[in-house]
Coordinates of C-alpha atoms in Angstrom, one line a residue:
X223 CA -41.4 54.0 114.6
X224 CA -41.4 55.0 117.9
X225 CA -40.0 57.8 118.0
X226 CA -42.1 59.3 115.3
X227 CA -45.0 58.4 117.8
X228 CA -43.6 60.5 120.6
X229 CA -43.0 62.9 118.3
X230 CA -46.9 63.2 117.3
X231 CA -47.8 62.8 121.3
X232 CA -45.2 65.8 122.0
X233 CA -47.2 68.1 119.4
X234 CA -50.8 66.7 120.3
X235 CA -49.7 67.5 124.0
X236 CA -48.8 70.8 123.4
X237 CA -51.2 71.6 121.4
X238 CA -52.3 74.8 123.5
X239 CA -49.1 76.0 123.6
X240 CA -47.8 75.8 120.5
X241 CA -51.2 78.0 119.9
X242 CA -50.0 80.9 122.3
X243 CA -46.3 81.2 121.2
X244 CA -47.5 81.1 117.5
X245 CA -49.7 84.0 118.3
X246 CA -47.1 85.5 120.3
X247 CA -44.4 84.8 117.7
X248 CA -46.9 87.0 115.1
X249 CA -46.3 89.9 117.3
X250 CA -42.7 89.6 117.2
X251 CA -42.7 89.5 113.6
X252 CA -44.7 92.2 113.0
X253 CA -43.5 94.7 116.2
X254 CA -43.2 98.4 115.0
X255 CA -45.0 98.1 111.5
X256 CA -48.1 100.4 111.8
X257 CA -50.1 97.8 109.4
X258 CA -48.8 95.1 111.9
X259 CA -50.6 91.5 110.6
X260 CA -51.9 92.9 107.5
X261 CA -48.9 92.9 106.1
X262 CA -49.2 88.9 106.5
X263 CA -51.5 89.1 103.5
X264 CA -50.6 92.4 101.8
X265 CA -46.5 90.8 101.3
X266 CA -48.1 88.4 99.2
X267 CA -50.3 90.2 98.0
X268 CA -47.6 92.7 96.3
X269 CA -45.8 89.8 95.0
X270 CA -48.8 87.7 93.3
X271 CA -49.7 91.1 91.4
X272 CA -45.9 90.8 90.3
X273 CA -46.3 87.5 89.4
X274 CA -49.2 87.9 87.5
X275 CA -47.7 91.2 85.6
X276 CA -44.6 89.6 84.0
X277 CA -46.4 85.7 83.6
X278 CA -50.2 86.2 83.0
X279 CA -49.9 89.5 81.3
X280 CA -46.1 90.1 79.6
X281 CA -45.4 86.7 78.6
X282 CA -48.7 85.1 78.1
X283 CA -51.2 87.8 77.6
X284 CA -53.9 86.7 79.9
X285 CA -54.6 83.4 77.8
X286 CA -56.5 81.3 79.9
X287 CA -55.7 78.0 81.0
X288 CA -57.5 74.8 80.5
X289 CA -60.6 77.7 80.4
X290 CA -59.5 79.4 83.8
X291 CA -58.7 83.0 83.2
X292 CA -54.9 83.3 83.9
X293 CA -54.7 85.1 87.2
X294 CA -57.8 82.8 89.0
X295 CA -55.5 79.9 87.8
X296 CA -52.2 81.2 89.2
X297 CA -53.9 82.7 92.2
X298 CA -55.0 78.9 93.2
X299 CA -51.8 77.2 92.8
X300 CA -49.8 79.8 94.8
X301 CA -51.8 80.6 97.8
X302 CA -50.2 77.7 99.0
X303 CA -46.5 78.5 98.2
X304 CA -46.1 81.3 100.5
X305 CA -46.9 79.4 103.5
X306 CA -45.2 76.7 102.9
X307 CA -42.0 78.0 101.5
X308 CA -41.4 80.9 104.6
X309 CA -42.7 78.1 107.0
X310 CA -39.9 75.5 105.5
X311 CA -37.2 78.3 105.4
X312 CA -37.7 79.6 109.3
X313 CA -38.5 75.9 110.7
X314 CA -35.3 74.6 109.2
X315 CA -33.7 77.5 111.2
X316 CA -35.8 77.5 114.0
X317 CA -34.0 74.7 116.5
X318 CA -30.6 76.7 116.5
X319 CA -32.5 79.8 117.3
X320 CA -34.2 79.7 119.6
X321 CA -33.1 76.6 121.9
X322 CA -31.3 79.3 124.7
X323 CA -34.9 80.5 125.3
X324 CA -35.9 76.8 126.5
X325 CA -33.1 75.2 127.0
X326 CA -33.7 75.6 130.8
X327 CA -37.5 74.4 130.5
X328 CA -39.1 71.8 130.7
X329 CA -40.1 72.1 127.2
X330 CA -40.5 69.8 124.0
X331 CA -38.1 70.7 122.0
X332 CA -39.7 69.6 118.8
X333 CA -43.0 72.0 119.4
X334 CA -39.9 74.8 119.2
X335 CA -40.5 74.2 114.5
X336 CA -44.4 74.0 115.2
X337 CA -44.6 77.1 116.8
X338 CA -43.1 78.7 114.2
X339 CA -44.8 77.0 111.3
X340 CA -48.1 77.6 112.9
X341 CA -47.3 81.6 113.1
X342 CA -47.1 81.0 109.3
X343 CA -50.1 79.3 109.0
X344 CA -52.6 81.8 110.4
X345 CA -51.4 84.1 107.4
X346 CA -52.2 81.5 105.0
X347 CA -55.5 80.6 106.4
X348 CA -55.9 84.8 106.6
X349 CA -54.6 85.4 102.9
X350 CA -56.5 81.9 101.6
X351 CA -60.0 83.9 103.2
X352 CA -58.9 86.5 100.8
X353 CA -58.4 84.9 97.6
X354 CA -61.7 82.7 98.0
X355 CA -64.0 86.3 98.5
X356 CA -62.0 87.4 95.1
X357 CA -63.0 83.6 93.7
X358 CA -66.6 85.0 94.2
X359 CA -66.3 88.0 93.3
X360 CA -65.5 86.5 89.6
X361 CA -68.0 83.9 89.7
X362 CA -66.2 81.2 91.4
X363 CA -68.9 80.1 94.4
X364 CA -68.6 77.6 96.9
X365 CA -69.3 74.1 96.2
X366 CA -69.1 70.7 98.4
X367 CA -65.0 70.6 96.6
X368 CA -64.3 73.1 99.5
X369 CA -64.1 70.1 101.8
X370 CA -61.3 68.8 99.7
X371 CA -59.8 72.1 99.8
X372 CA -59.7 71.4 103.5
X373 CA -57.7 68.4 103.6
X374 CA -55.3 70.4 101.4
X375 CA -54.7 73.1 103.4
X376 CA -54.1 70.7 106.5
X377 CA -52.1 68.9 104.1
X378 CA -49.9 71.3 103.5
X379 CA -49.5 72.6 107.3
X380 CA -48.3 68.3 107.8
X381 CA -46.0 68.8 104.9
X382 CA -44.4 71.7 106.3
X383 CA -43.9 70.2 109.6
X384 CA -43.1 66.8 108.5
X385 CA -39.9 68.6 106.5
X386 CA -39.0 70.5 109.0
X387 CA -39.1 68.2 111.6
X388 CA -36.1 66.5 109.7
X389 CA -34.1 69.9 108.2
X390 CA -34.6 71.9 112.0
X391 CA -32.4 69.2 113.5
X392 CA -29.7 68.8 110.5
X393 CA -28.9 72.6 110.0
X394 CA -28.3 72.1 113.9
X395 CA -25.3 69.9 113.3
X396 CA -24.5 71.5 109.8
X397 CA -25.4 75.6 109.1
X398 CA -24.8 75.4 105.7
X399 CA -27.8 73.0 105.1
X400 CA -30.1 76.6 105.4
X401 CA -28.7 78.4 102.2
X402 CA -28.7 74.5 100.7
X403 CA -33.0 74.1 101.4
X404 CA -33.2 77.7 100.2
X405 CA -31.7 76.9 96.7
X406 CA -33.9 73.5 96.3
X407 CA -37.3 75.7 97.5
X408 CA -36.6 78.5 94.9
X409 CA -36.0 75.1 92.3
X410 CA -39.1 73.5 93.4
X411 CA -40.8 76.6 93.3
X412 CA -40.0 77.4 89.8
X413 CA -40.4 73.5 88.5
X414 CA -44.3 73.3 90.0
X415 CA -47.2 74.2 87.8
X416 CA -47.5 77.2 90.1
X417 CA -47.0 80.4 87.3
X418 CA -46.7 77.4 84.3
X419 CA -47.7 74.5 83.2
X420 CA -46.1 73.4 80.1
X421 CA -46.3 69.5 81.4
X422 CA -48.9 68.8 78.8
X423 CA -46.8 69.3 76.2
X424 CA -44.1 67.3 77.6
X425 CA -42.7 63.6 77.5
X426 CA -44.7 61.4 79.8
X427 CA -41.5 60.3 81.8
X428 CA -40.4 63.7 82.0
X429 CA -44.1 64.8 83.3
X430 CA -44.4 61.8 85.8
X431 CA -40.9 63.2 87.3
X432 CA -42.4 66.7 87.7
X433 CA -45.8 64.9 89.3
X434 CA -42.9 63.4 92.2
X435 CA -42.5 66.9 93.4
X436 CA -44.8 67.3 96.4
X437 CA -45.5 71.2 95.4
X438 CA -47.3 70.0 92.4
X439 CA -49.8 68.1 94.4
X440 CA -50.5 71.1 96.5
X441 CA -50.7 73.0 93.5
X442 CA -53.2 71.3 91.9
X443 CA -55.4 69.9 94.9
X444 CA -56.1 73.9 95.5
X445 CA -57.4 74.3 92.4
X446 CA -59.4 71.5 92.6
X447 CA -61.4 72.8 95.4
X448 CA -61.8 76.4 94.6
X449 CA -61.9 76.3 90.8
X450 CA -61.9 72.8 88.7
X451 CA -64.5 71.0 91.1
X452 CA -62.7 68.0 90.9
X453 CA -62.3 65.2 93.8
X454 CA -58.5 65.5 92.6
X455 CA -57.4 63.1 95.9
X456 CA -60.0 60.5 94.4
X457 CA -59.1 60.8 90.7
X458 CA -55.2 60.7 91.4
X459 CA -55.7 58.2 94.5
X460 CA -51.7 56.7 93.4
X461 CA -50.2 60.4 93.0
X462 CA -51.9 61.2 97.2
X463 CA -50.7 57.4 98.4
X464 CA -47.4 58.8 97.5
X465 CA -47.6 62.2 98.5
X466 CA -48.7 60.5 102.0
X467 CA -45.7 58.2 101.9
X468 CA -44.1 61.0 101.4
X469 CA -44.7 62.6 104.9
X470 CA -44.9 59.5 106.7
X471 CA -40.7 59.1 105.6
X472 CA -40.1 62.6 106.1
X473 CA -41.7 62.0 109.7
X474 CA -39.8 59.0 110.1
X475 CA -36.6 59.7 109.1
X476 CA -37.4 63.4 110.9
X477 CA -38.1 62.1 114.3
X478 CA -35.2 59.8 114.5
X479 CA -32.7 61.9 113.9
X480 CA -34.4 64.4 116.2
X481 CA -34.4 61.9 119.1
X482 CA -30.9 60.9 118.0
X483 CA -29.4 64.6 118.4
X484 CA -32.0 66.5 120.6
X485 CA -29.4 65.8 123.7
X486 CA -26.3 67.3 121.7
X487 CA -28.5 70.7 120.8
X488 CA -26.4 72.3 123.3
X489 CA -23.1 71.3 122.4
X490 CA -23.7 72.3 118.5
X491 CA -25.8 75.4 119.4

């Protein structure tokens, strides 16, 4: 427990600048593409309108579901994903990186996945802003559920870091562990009512097994705030006690292996 406590000091300490290497990570990322940023939101962009074409149009023929047209319904549950999974995927990697740059600074090693993930996030929030003007567009206005679409979208930046708190030090010790959290994302991905959901029709042990993954609580707290106007966190209260559990172990379990390893970095890096 207390390491997971100076854990949460480190990042509340460096709050500031976590803020400026984010930003400065951003420009990295996008140096020498003339669209620079943009392509934060188009990327995604490109690849929901792929989405949509082979599962909304192709293989369901735009029938709407539970009275959402298809692509407002697939638009919620995935605005999420592509934050989350790229923030997951470089986090995991991130330690192994780019510990050289600090490893002569007096610098908290564990901001070194925050920065990162926070790069990330100021895409979501840009290509969320997006989405929402496109929700109004179709008739989909703000209500008061956009303050439980608030506490989802922090939810999922705590997630993020919460998992990669724990994967940023193991692929450290063990490479392969990067090519094994990129096979259980895609899996995830594909198993979340994010382009389906099927559980309806389904056993109710197998759909309680699928309601365990974390993605599906994400999934379906977004479109409670921007389309089903439902206090989903209040209605589910059990599935959100878990989901919270859920970060509070992967925090645990995160920051003691981090403390546990963070003075070998240099020997496995």
């Amino acid at each position: 427990m207390k390491a997971m406590i100076n854990i949460i000091k480190e990042q509340m300490n460096s709050f500031y600048l976590v803020q400026r290497l984010a930003k400065f990570q951003l420009r990295i990322d996008n140096q020498g593409n003339y669209l620079g940023f943009i392509w934060e939101i188009l990327n995604p962009a490109i690849q929901m309108a792929m989405y949509w074409f082979i599962f909304g149009y192709v293989m369901r023929r735009n029938a709407e579901v539970d009275g959402i047209p298809y692509v407002y319904w697939m638009l919620a549950g995935i605005s999420f994903w592509f934050f989350i999974n790229k923030a997951i995927l470089q986090g995991s990697k991130s330690i192994y990186q780019k510990y050289s740059m600090v490893a002569k600074m007096n610098f908290p090693l564990s901001s070194i996945p925050s920065y990162i993930i926070m790069g990330k996030y100021y895409g979501h929030l840009a290509l969320l802003a997006v989405i929402m003007v496109i929700f109004w567009i179709g008739g989909y206005y703000p209500t008061w559920h956009y303050f439980e679409l608030i506490i989802f979208v922090l939810w999922s930046y705590v997630l993020a870091f919460s998992i990669t708190l724990l994967t940023s030090t193991l692929t450290v010790v063990v490479r392969d562990l990067q090519m094994v959290i990129q096979s259980v994302l895609q899996g995830m991905f594909f198993i979340s009512p994010i382009l389906w959901d099927r559980s309806k029709d389904m056993p109710e042990l197998l759909q309680n097994i699928l309601m365990l993954n974390p993605f599906y609580f994400l999934a379906q707290g977004y479109r409670a705030g921007l389309l089903t106007h439902e206090w989903y966190i209040i209605n589910h209260w059990e599935l959100a006690l878990y989901n919270l559990a859920l970060i509070l172990i992967f925090l645990y379990f995160g920051a003691k292996a981090h403390y546990k390893f963070r003075a070998r970095f240099s020997d496995f890096v």
